[in-house]
Amino acid sequence: MTDLLYSEEEEALRAAVRDLLTDHCDAPGVIARTESDTPHDLAAWKALADGMGLAGLLIPEDRGGQGATHREVAVVLEELGRAVAPVPYLTSAVVATEALLACETDAGLLAELATGRRIGALAVALNVGPGDAYKVVRHEDGRLHGELTGVADAAAADVLLVPADDGGLYAVDADAVTVTPRASLDLTRPVATVTLDGAPGRLLGDAEPAVRRALRAGAGLLASEQLGLADWTLTETVRYLKDRKQFNRPVGGFQALKHRLAQLWLEVVNLRAAARGAADALATGEDADVAVAVAQSYAASVAVHAAEEAVQLHGGIGMTWEHPAHLYLKRAKADSIAYGTAGAHRAALAELVELQAP
């Protein structure tokens, strides 16, 4: 029987990450950053990656990393979700890292990603799920040509992992491409268009298994980010409703609101089980496809619902730009189509467990 409860080490990791994010990613600072030209908080990233060594959790020790598992990464992502931290952790330390691990060729680049000295991004659109088709660029005479849209955190990346039409995955320095920011609902995880006009690329390995592995891990661990987001919005809403008074009594005492919060609590508890299940399955390799599909079939609706309730139940202040509720709602909505929609994951799940629609 798999134990999905958090270990003492995981709880200690959570406490350390939360302390760091309390110092680096307070809500006013994140809001101010989204209004600037530099949405990524590279100081927080340096503290996470270099100071705590968290960028290399998935990388074996003999290849320059920490040799941890997806369970520890899930705890980190829960805390990053709670803070809506504008750092490229999911895209670099999970997705790009998993793609490189599948190639098993470039130890130097892996070691650089592990320390956080370089930030990687898989040049596949954020909305592409583990089983979906993805766009490739043209490989001709050792150079890459083409345009890739919707690439998350491309603006922060030092190296892009680019799939090409010859079936290879290529490492391309960010200096060799043009990155054009695009309008993004979630300003804490901006997307961009990457244009390659004869950019030199270094072959890493086969694109197909690397991309599939990377997107599966991204989808599975995204559920932990969505859990953190939902948990923060629920906790913050309950706290506010205990303090806010109307008709000389706390708003949270009204029966109708109690029922709404109780329903939301149940959803968050269920999401925790699904997200932990996905992280554990990715760590052990047992039924990982099914566990990831289950988690992503459920996570988006819970995160969005929790964020919507936070905005509404905070009343007037929840509608303001100064209150962080809008950051959580935007992240939840953007996450709901990241690495495949809930509908796409349900369809994949039906196929995996041979439960076809009539």
PDB file of C-alpha atoms in Angstrom, residues 116-336:
ATOM      1  CA  GLY A 116      20.113  27.073 -11.529  1.00  0.00           C
ATOM      2  CA  ARG A 117      22.996  28.863 -13.241  1.00  0.00           C
ATOM      3  CA  ARG A 118      21.125  28.293 -16.482  1.00  0.00           C
ATOM      4  CA  ILE A 119      17.375  28.172 -16.980  1.00  0.00           C
ATOM      5  CA  GLY A 120      15.950  25.749 -19.524  1.00  0.00           C
ATOM      6  CA  ALA A 121      12.653  25.715 -21.384  1.00  0.00           C
ATOM      7  CA  LEU A 122      11.144  23.025 -23.579  1.00  0.00           C
ATOM      8  CA  ALA A 123      10.061  24.832 -26.758  1.00  0.00           C
ATOM      9  CA  VAL A 124       6.610  23.249 -26.852  1.00  0.00           C
ATOM     10  CA  ALA A 125       3.420  25.280 -26.360  1.00  0.00           C
ATOM     11  CA  LEU A 126       2.163  25.328 -22.767  1.00  0.00           C
ATOM     12  CA  ASN A 127      -1.262  23.968 -23.756  1.00  0.00           C
ATOM     13  CA  VAL A 128       0.129  20.734 -25.264  1.00  0.00           C
ATOM     14  CA  GLY A 129      -0.745  17.627 -23.235  1.00  0.00           C
ATOM     15  CA  PRO A 130       1.361  14.460 -22.792  1.00  0.00           C
ATOM     16  CA  GLY A 131      -0.280  12.679 -25.724  1.00  0.00           C
ATOM     17  CA  ASP A 132      -0.895  15.643 -28.035  1.00  0.00           C
ATOM     18  CA  ALA A 133       0.835  16.520 -31.295  1.00  0.00           C
ATOM     19  CA  TYR A 134       3.363  19.325 -30.967  1.00  0.00           C
ATOM     20  CA  LYS A 135       4.927  21.701 -33.447  1.00  0.00           C
ATOM     21  CA  VAL A 136       8.474  21.143 -34.732  1.00  0.00           C
ATOM     22  CA  VAL A 137      10.939  23.364 -36.576  1.00  0.00           C
ATOM     23  CA  ARG A 138      12.825  22.648 -39.801  1.00  0.00           C
ATOM     24  CA  HIS A 139      16.334  21.235 -39.539  1.00  0.00           C
ATOM     25  CA  GLU A 140      18.530  22.067 -42.504  1.00  0.00           C
ATOM     26  CA  ASP A 141      22.325  21.880 -42.795  1.00  0.00           C
ATOM     27  CA  GLY A 142      22.807  21.843 -39.047  1.00  0.00           C
ATOM     28  CA  ARG A 143      20.599  24.891 -38.449  1.00  0.00           C
ATOM     29  CA  LEU A 144      17.033  25.336 -37.256  1.00  0.00           C
ATOM     30  CA  HIS A 145      14.321  27.396 -38.905  1.00  0.00           C
ATOM     31  CA  GLY A 146      10.762  28.053 -37.760  1.00  0.00           C
ATOM     32  CA  GLU A 147       8.438  29.642 -35.221  1.00  0.00           C
ATOM     33  CA  LEU A 148       7.071  28.130 -32.031  1.00  0.00           C
ATOM     34  CA  THR A 149       4.228  29.819 -30.156  1.00  0.00           C
ATOM     35  CA  GLY A 150       2.956  29.722 -26.584  1.00  0.00           C
ATOM     36  CA  VAL A 151       6.273  28.714 -24.987  1.00  0.00           C
ATOM     37  CA  ALA A 152       6.064  29.337 -21.237  1.00  0.00           C
ATOM     38  CA  ASP A 153       8.930  31.142 -19.476  1.00  0.00           C
ATOM     39  CA  ALA A 154      10.893  31.437 -22.732  1.00  0.00           C
ATOM     40  CA  ALA A 155      11.779  35.017 -21.775  1.00  0.00           C
ATOM     41  CA  ALA A 156      13.689  33.767 -18.722  1.00  0.00           C
ATOM     42  CA  ALA A 157      15.380  30.813 -20.434  1.00  0.00           C
ATOM     43  CA  ASP A 158      19.091  30.654 -21.230  1.00  0.00           C
ATOM     44  CA  VAL A 159      18.731  27.498 -23.296  1.00  0.00           C
ATOM     45  CA  LEU A 160      15.771  26.178 -25.281  1.00  0.00           C
ATOM     46  CA  LEU A 161      15.152  22.500 -26.010  1.00  0.00           C
ATOM     47  CA  VAL A 162      13.728  22.500 -29.536  1.00  0.00           C
ATOM     48  CA  PRO A 163      12.122  19.522 -31.338  1.00  0.00           C
ATOM     49  CA  ALA A 164      12.898  19.400 -35.067  1.00  0.00           C
ATOM     50  CA  ASP A 165      11.410  17.659 -38.110  1.00  0.00           C
ATOM     51  CA  ASP A 166      14.264  15.146 -38.266  1.00  0.00           C
ATOM     52  CA  GLY A 167      13.065  13.649 -34.976  1.00  0.00           C
ATOM     53  CA  GLY A 168      15.848  15.175 -32.899  1.00  0.00           C
ATOM     54  CA  LEU A 169      15.738  17.384 -29.814  1.00  0.00           C
ATOM     55  CA  TYR A 170      18.225  20.257 -30.027  1.00  0.00           C
ATOM     56  CA  ALA A 171      19.711  22.564 -27.393  1.00  0.00           C
ATOM     57  CA  VAL A 172      19.643  26.140 -28.660  1.00  0.00           C
ATOM     58  CA  ASP A 173      21.103  29.097 -26.787  1.00  0.00           C
ATOM     59  CA  ALA A 174      18.529  31.817 -26.133  1.00  0.00           C
ATOM     60  CA  ASP A 175      20.926  34.377 -27.657  1.00  0.00           C
ATOM     61  CA  ALA A 176      20.512  32.650 -31.046  1.00  0.00           C
ATOM     62  CA  VAL A 177      16.713  33.051 -31.230  1.00  0.00           C
ATOM     63  CA  THR A 178      14.183  35.861 -31.078  1.00  0.00           C
ATOM     64  CA  VAL A 179      11.796  35.685 -28.120  1.00  0.00           C
ATOM     65  CA  THR A 180       8.679  37.826 -28.505  1.00  0.00           C
ATOM     66  CA  PRO A 181       6.456  38.126 -25.401  1.00  0.00           C
ATOM     67  CA  ARG A 182       2.757  37.529 -26.027  1.00  0.00           C
ATOM     68  CA  ALA A 183      -0.303  38.691 -24.122  1.00  0.00           C
ATOM     69  CA  SER A 184      -0.734  36.289 -21.238  1.00  0.00           C
ATOM     70  CA  LEU A 185      -3.610  36.007 -18.779  1.00  0.00           C
ATOM     71  CA  ASP A 186      -1.220  34.777 -16.091  1.00  0.00           C
ATOM     72  CA  LEU A 187       1.520  37.379 -15.922  1.00  0.00           C
ATOM     73  CA  THR A 188       3.476  35.308 -13.379  1.00  0.00           C
ATOM     74  CA  ARG A 189       4.089  32.626 -16.037  1.00  0.00           C
ATOM     75  CA  PRO A 190       4.291  34.572 -19.306  1.00  0.00           C
ATOM     76  CA  VAL A 191       4.280  32.897 -22.706  1.00  0.00           C
ATOM     77  CA  ALA A 192       6.234  33.960 -25.779  1.00  0.00           C
ATOM     78  CA  THR A 193       6.810  33.190 -29.429  1.00  0.00           C
ATOM     79  CA  VAL A 194      10.243  31.766 -30.251  1.00  0.00           C
ATOM     80  CA  THR A 195      11.547  32.470 -33.758  1.00  0.00           C
ATOM     81  CA  LEU A 196      14.507  30.497 -35.105  1.00  0.00           C
ATOM     82  CA  ASP A 197      16.149  31.905 -38.211  1.00  0.00           C
ATOM     83  CA  GLY A 198      19.066  29.608 -38.909  1.00  0.00           C
ATOM     84  CA  ALA A 199      19.867  29.108 -35.215  1.00  0.00           C
ATOM     85  CA  PRO A 200      22.616  26.561 -34.497  1.00  0.00           C
ATOM     86  CA  GLY A 201      21.454  23.611 -32.407  1.00  0.00           C
ATOM     87  CA  ARG A 202      23.259  20.847 -30.541  1.00  0.00           C
ATOM     88  CA  LEU A 203      21.603  17.437 -30.911  1.00  0.00           C
ATOM     89  CA  LEU A 204      20.614  15.964 -27.545  1.00  0.00           C
ATOM     90  CA  GLY A 205      18.681  12.855 -28.565  1.00  0.00           C
ATOM     91  CA  ASP A 206      15.293  11.703 -29.831  1.00  0.00           C
ATOM     92  CA  ALA A 207      12.578  14.305 -29.367  1.00  0.00           C
ATOM     93  CA  GLU A 208       9.526  12.041 -29.105  1.00  0.00           C
ATOM     94  CA  PRO A 209      10.322  10.107 -25.882  1.00  0.00           C
ATOM     95  CA  ALA A 210      11.910  13.181 -24.309  1.00  0.00           C
ATOM     96  CA  VAL A 211       8.916  15.436 -24.988  1.00  0.00           C
ATOM     97  CA  ARG A 212       6.419  12.784 -23.851  1.00  0.00           C
ATOM     98  CA  ARG A 213       8.303  12.194 -20.601  1.00  0.00           C
ATOM     99  CA  ALA A 214       8.656  15.923 -19.960  1.00  0.00           C
ATOM    100  CA  LEU A 215       4.985  16.728 -20.611  1.00  0.00           C
ATOM    101  CA  ARG A 216       3.780  13.833 -18.465  1.00  0.00           C
ATOM    102  CA  ALA A 217       5.872  15.023 -15.526  1.00  0.00           C
ATOM    103  CA  GLY A 218       4.752  18.608 -16.143  1.00  0.00           C
ATOM    104  CA  ALA A 219       1.085  17.622 -16.138  1.00  0.00           C
ATOM    105  CA  GLY A 220       1.400  15.394 -13.079  1.00  0.00           C
ATOM    106  CA  LEU A 221       3.298  17.897 -10.962  1.00  0.00           C
ATOM    107  CA  LEU A 222       1.178  20.838 -12.132  1.00  0.00           C
ATOM    108  CA  ALA A 223      -1.561  19.271  -9.986  1.00  0.00           C
ATOM    109  CA  SER A 224       0.566  19.980  -6.893  1.00  0.00           C
ATOM    110  CA  GLU A 225       0.873  23.625  -7.913  1.00  0.00           C
ATOM    111  CA  GLN A 226      -2.907  23.747  -8.377  1.00  0.00           C
ATOM    112  CA  LEU A 227      -3.313  22.151  -4.936  1.00  0.00           C
ATOM    113  CA  GLY A 228      -1.139  24.801  -3.315  1.00  0.00           C
ATOM    114  CA  LEU A 229      -3.083  27.534  -5.064  1.00  0.00           C
ATOM    115  CA  ALA A 230      -6.465  26.084  -4.012  1.00  0.00           C
ATOM    116  CA  ASP A 231      -5.304  25.503  -0.444  1.00  0.00           C
ATOM    117  CA  TRP A 232      -4.086  29.107  -0.057  1.00  0.00           C
ATOM    118  CA  THR A 233      -7.272  30.620  -1.478  1.00  0.00           C
ATOM    119  CA  LEU A 234      -9.476  28.450   0.769  1.00  0.00           C
ATOM    120  CA  THR A 235      -7.412  29.181   3.906  1.00  0.00           C
ATOM    121  CA  GLU A 236      -7.278  32.909   3.176  1.00  0.00           C
ATOM    122  CA  THR A 237     -11.022  33.079   2.465  1.00  0.00           C
ATOM    123  CA  VAL A 238     -11.892  31.282   5.727  1.00  0.00           C
ATOM    124  CA  ARG A 239      -9.596  33.625   7.646  1.00  0.00           C
ATOM    125  CA  TYR A 240     -11.188  36.707   6.056  1.00  0.00           C
ATOM    126  CA  LEU A 241     -14.749  35.519   6.719  1.00  0.00           C
ATOM    127  CA  LYS A 242     -13.937  34.971  10.393  1.00  0.00           C
ATOM    128  CA  ASP A 243     -12.727  38.571  10.711  1.00  0.00           C
ATOM    129  CA  ARG A 244     -15.241  40.346   8.453  1.00  0.00           C
ATOM    130  CA  LYS A 245     -18.401  41.381  10.295  1.00  0.00           C
ATOM    131  CA  GLN A 246     -21.855  42.123   8.939  1.00  0.00           C
ATOM    132  CA  PHE A 247     -24.999  42.771  10.996  1.00  0.00           C
ATOM    133  CA  ASN A 248     -22.646  42.679  13.980  1.00  0.00           C
ATOM    134  CA  ARG A 249     -21.594  39.039  13.469  1.00  0.00           C
ATOM    135  CA  PRO A 250     -18.768  37.343  11.523  1.00  0.00           C
ATOM    136  CA  VAL A 251     -19.728  36.742   7.898  1.00  0.00           C
ATOM    137  CA  GLY A 252     -18.348  33.218   8.181  1.00  0.00           C
ATOM    138  CA  GLY A 253     -21.111  32.396  10.660  1.00  0.00           C
ATOM    139  CA  PHE A 254     -23.797  32.489   7.984  1.00  0.00           C
ATOM    140  CA  GLN A 255     -24.997  28.988   7.106  1.00  0.00           C
ATOM    141  CA  ALA A 256     -24.970  29.446   3.327  1.00  0.00           C
ATOM    142  CA  LEU A 257     -21.296  30.464   3.366  1.00  0.00           C
ATOM    143  CA  LYS A 258     -20.406  27.593   5.704  1.00  0.00           C
ATOM    144  CA  HIS A 259     -21.860  25.167   3.167  1.00  0.00           C
ATOM    145  CA  ARG A 260     -19.902  26.706   0.298  1.00  0.00           C
ATOM    146  CA  LEU A 261     -16.654  26.547   2.241  1.00  0.00           C
ATOM    147  CA  ALA A 262     -17.296  22.977   3.402  1.00  0.00           C
ATOM    148  CA  GLN A 263     -17.860  21.897  -0.197  1.00  0.00           C
ATOM    149  CA  LEU A 264     -14.658  23.633  -1.259  1.00  0.00           C
ATOM    150  CA  TRP A 265     -12.720  21.995   1.588  1.00  0.00           C
ATOM    151  CA  LEU A 266     -13.856  18.563   0.387  1.00  0.00           C
ATOM    152  CA  GLU A 267     -12.723  19.375  -3.144  1.00  0.00           C
ATOM    153  CA  VAL A 268      -9.290  20.513  -1.927  1.00  0.00           C
ATOM    154  CA  VAL A 269      -8.857  17.359   0.187  1.00  0.00           C
ATOM    155  CA  ASN A 270      -9.717  15.207  -2.840  1.00  0.00           C
ATOM    156  CA  LEU A 271      -7.294  17.195  -4.977  1.00  0.00           C
ATOM    157  CA  ARG A 272      -4.545  16.616  -2.411  1.00  0.00           C
ATOM    158  CA  ALA A 273      -5.078  12.860  -2.725  1.00  0.00           C
ATOM    159  CA  ALA A 274      -5.012  13.022  -6.531  1.00  0.00           C
ATOM    160  CA  ALA A 275      -1.943  15.266  -6.671  1.00  0.00           C
ATOM    161  CA  ARG A 276      -0.034  13.141  -4.146  1.00  0.00           C
ATOM    162  CA  GLY A 277      -0.999  10.037  -6.091  1.00  0.00           C
ATOM    163  CA  ALA A 278       0.378  11.513  -9.321  1.00  0.00           C
ATOM    164  CA  ALA A 279       3.640  12.594  -7.673  1.00  0.00           C
ATOM    165  CA  ASP A 280       4.133   9.178  -6.061  1.00  0.00           C
ATOM    166  CA  ALA A 281       3.341   7.356  -9.331  1.00  0.00           C
ATOM    167  CA  LEU A 282       5.858   9.501 -11.211  1.00  0.00           C
ATOM    168  CA  ALA A 283       8.444   8.717  -8.522  1.00  0.00           C
ATOM    169  CA  THR A 284       7.858   4.937  -8.641  1.00  0.00           C
ATOM    170  CA  GLY A 285       6.901   4.614 -12.307  1.00  0.00           C
ATOM    171  CA  GLU A 286       3.828   2.549 -11.401  1.00  0.00           C
ATOM    172  CA  ASP A 287       0.656   3.457 -13.335  1.00  0.00           C
ATOM    173  CA  ALA A 288       2.034   6.955 -13.848  1.00  0.00           C
ATOM    174  CA  ASP A 289      -0.024   7.628 -16.988  1.00  0.00           C
ATOM    175  CA  VAL A 290      -3.267   6.773 -15.183  1.00  0.00           C
ATOM    176  CA  ALA A 291      -2.385   8.719 -12.013  1.00  0.00           C
ATOM    177  CA  VAL A 292      -1.408  11.834 -14.003  1.00  0.00           C
ATOM    178  CA  ALA A 293      -4.610  11.686 -16.048  1.00  0.00           C
ATOM    179  CA  VAL A 294      -6.718  11.279 -12.880  1.00  0.00           C
ATOM    180  CA  ALA A 295      -5.045  14.256 -11.194  1.00  0.00           C
ATOM    181  CA  GLN A 296      -5.387  16.532 -14.204  1.00  0.00           C
ATOM    182  CA  SER A 297      -8.987  15.442 -14.833  1.00  0.00           C
ATOM    183  CA  TYR A 298      -9.835  16.916 -11.437  1.00  0.00           C
ATOM    184  CA  ALA A 299      -7.297  19.612 -10.561  1.00  0.00           C
ATOM    185  CA  ALA A 300      -8.302  22.451 -12.891  1.00  0.00           C
ATOM    186  CA  SER A 301     -11.927  22.696 -11.772  1.00  0.00           C
ATOM    187  CA  VAL A 302     -10.967  22.714  -8.076  1.00  0.00           C
ATOM    188  CA  ALA A 303      -8.272  25.382  -8.451  1.00  0.00           C
ATOM    189  CA  VAL A 304     -10.522  27.627 -10.531  1.00  0.00           C
ATOM    190  CA  HIS A 305     -13.474  27.128  -8.161  1.00  0.00           C
ATOM    191  CA  ALA A 306     -11.326  27.944  -5.111  1.00  0.00           C
ATOM    192  CA  ALA A 307      -9.963  31.107  -6.732  1.00  0.00           C
ATOM    193  CA  GLU A 308     -13.425  32.220  -7.885  1.00  0.00           C
ATOM    194  CA  GLU A 309     -14.827  31.756  -4.382  1.00  0.00           C
ATOM    195  CA  ALA A 310     -11.911  33.743  -2.944  1.00  0.00           C
ATOM    196  CA  VAL A 311     -12.610  36.669  -5.260  1.00  0.00           C
ATOM    197  CA  GLN A 312     -16.362  36.626  -4.570  1.00  0.00           C
ATOM    198  CA  LEU A 313     -16.310  35.972  -0.825  1.00  0.00           C
ATOM    199  CA  HIS A 314     -13.751  38.703  -0.205  1.00  0.00           C
ATOM    200  CA  GLY A 315     -16.450  41.083  -1.442  1.00  0.00           C
ATOM    201  CA  GLY A 316     -15.363  44.502  -2.713  1.00  0.00           C
ATOM    202  CA  ILE A 317     -11.715  44.110  -1.741  1.00  0.00           C
ATOM    203  CA  GLY A 318     -11.494  40.849  -3.694  1.00  0.00           C
ATOM    204  CA  MET A 319     -12.223  42.770  -6.882  1.00  0.00           C
ATOM    205  CA  THR A 320      -9.345  45.200  -6.422  1.00  0.00           C
ATOM    206  CA  TRP A 321      -5.919  45.084  -8.054  1.00  0.00           C
ATOM    207  CA  GLU A 322      -4.237  45.525  -4.667  1.00  0.00           C
ATOM    208  CA  HIS A 323      -5.606  42.254  -3.276  1.00  0.00           C
ATOM    209  CA  PRO A 324      -3.769  39.169  -4.612  1.00  0.00           C
ATOM    210  CA  ALA A 325      -6.929  37.119  -5.321  1.00  0.00           C
ATOM    211  CA  HIS A 326      -6.779  38.049  -9.008  1.00  0.00           C
ATOM    212  CA  LEU A 327      -3.280  36.571  -9.278  1.00  0.00           C
ATOM    213  CA  TYR A 328      -4.606  33.217  -8.082  1.00  0.00           C
ATOM    214  CA  LEU A 329      -7.626  33.298 -10.385  1.00  0.00           C
ATOM    215  CA  LYS A 330      -5.455  34.074 -13.413  1.00  0.00           C
ATOM    216  CA  ARG A 331      -2.946  31.355 -12.540  1.00  0.00           C
ATOM    217  CA  ALA A 332      -5.781  28.865 -11.965  1.00  0.00           C
ATOM    218  CA  LYS A 333      -7.390  29.700 -15.326  1.00  0.00           C
ATOM    219  CA  ALA A 334      -4.052  29.513 -17.163  1.00  0.00           C
ATOM    220  CA  ASP A 335      -3.195  26.223 -15.428  1.00  0.00           C
ATOM    221  CA  SER A 336      -6.550  24.784 -16.482  1.00  0.00           C
TER     222      SER A 336
END
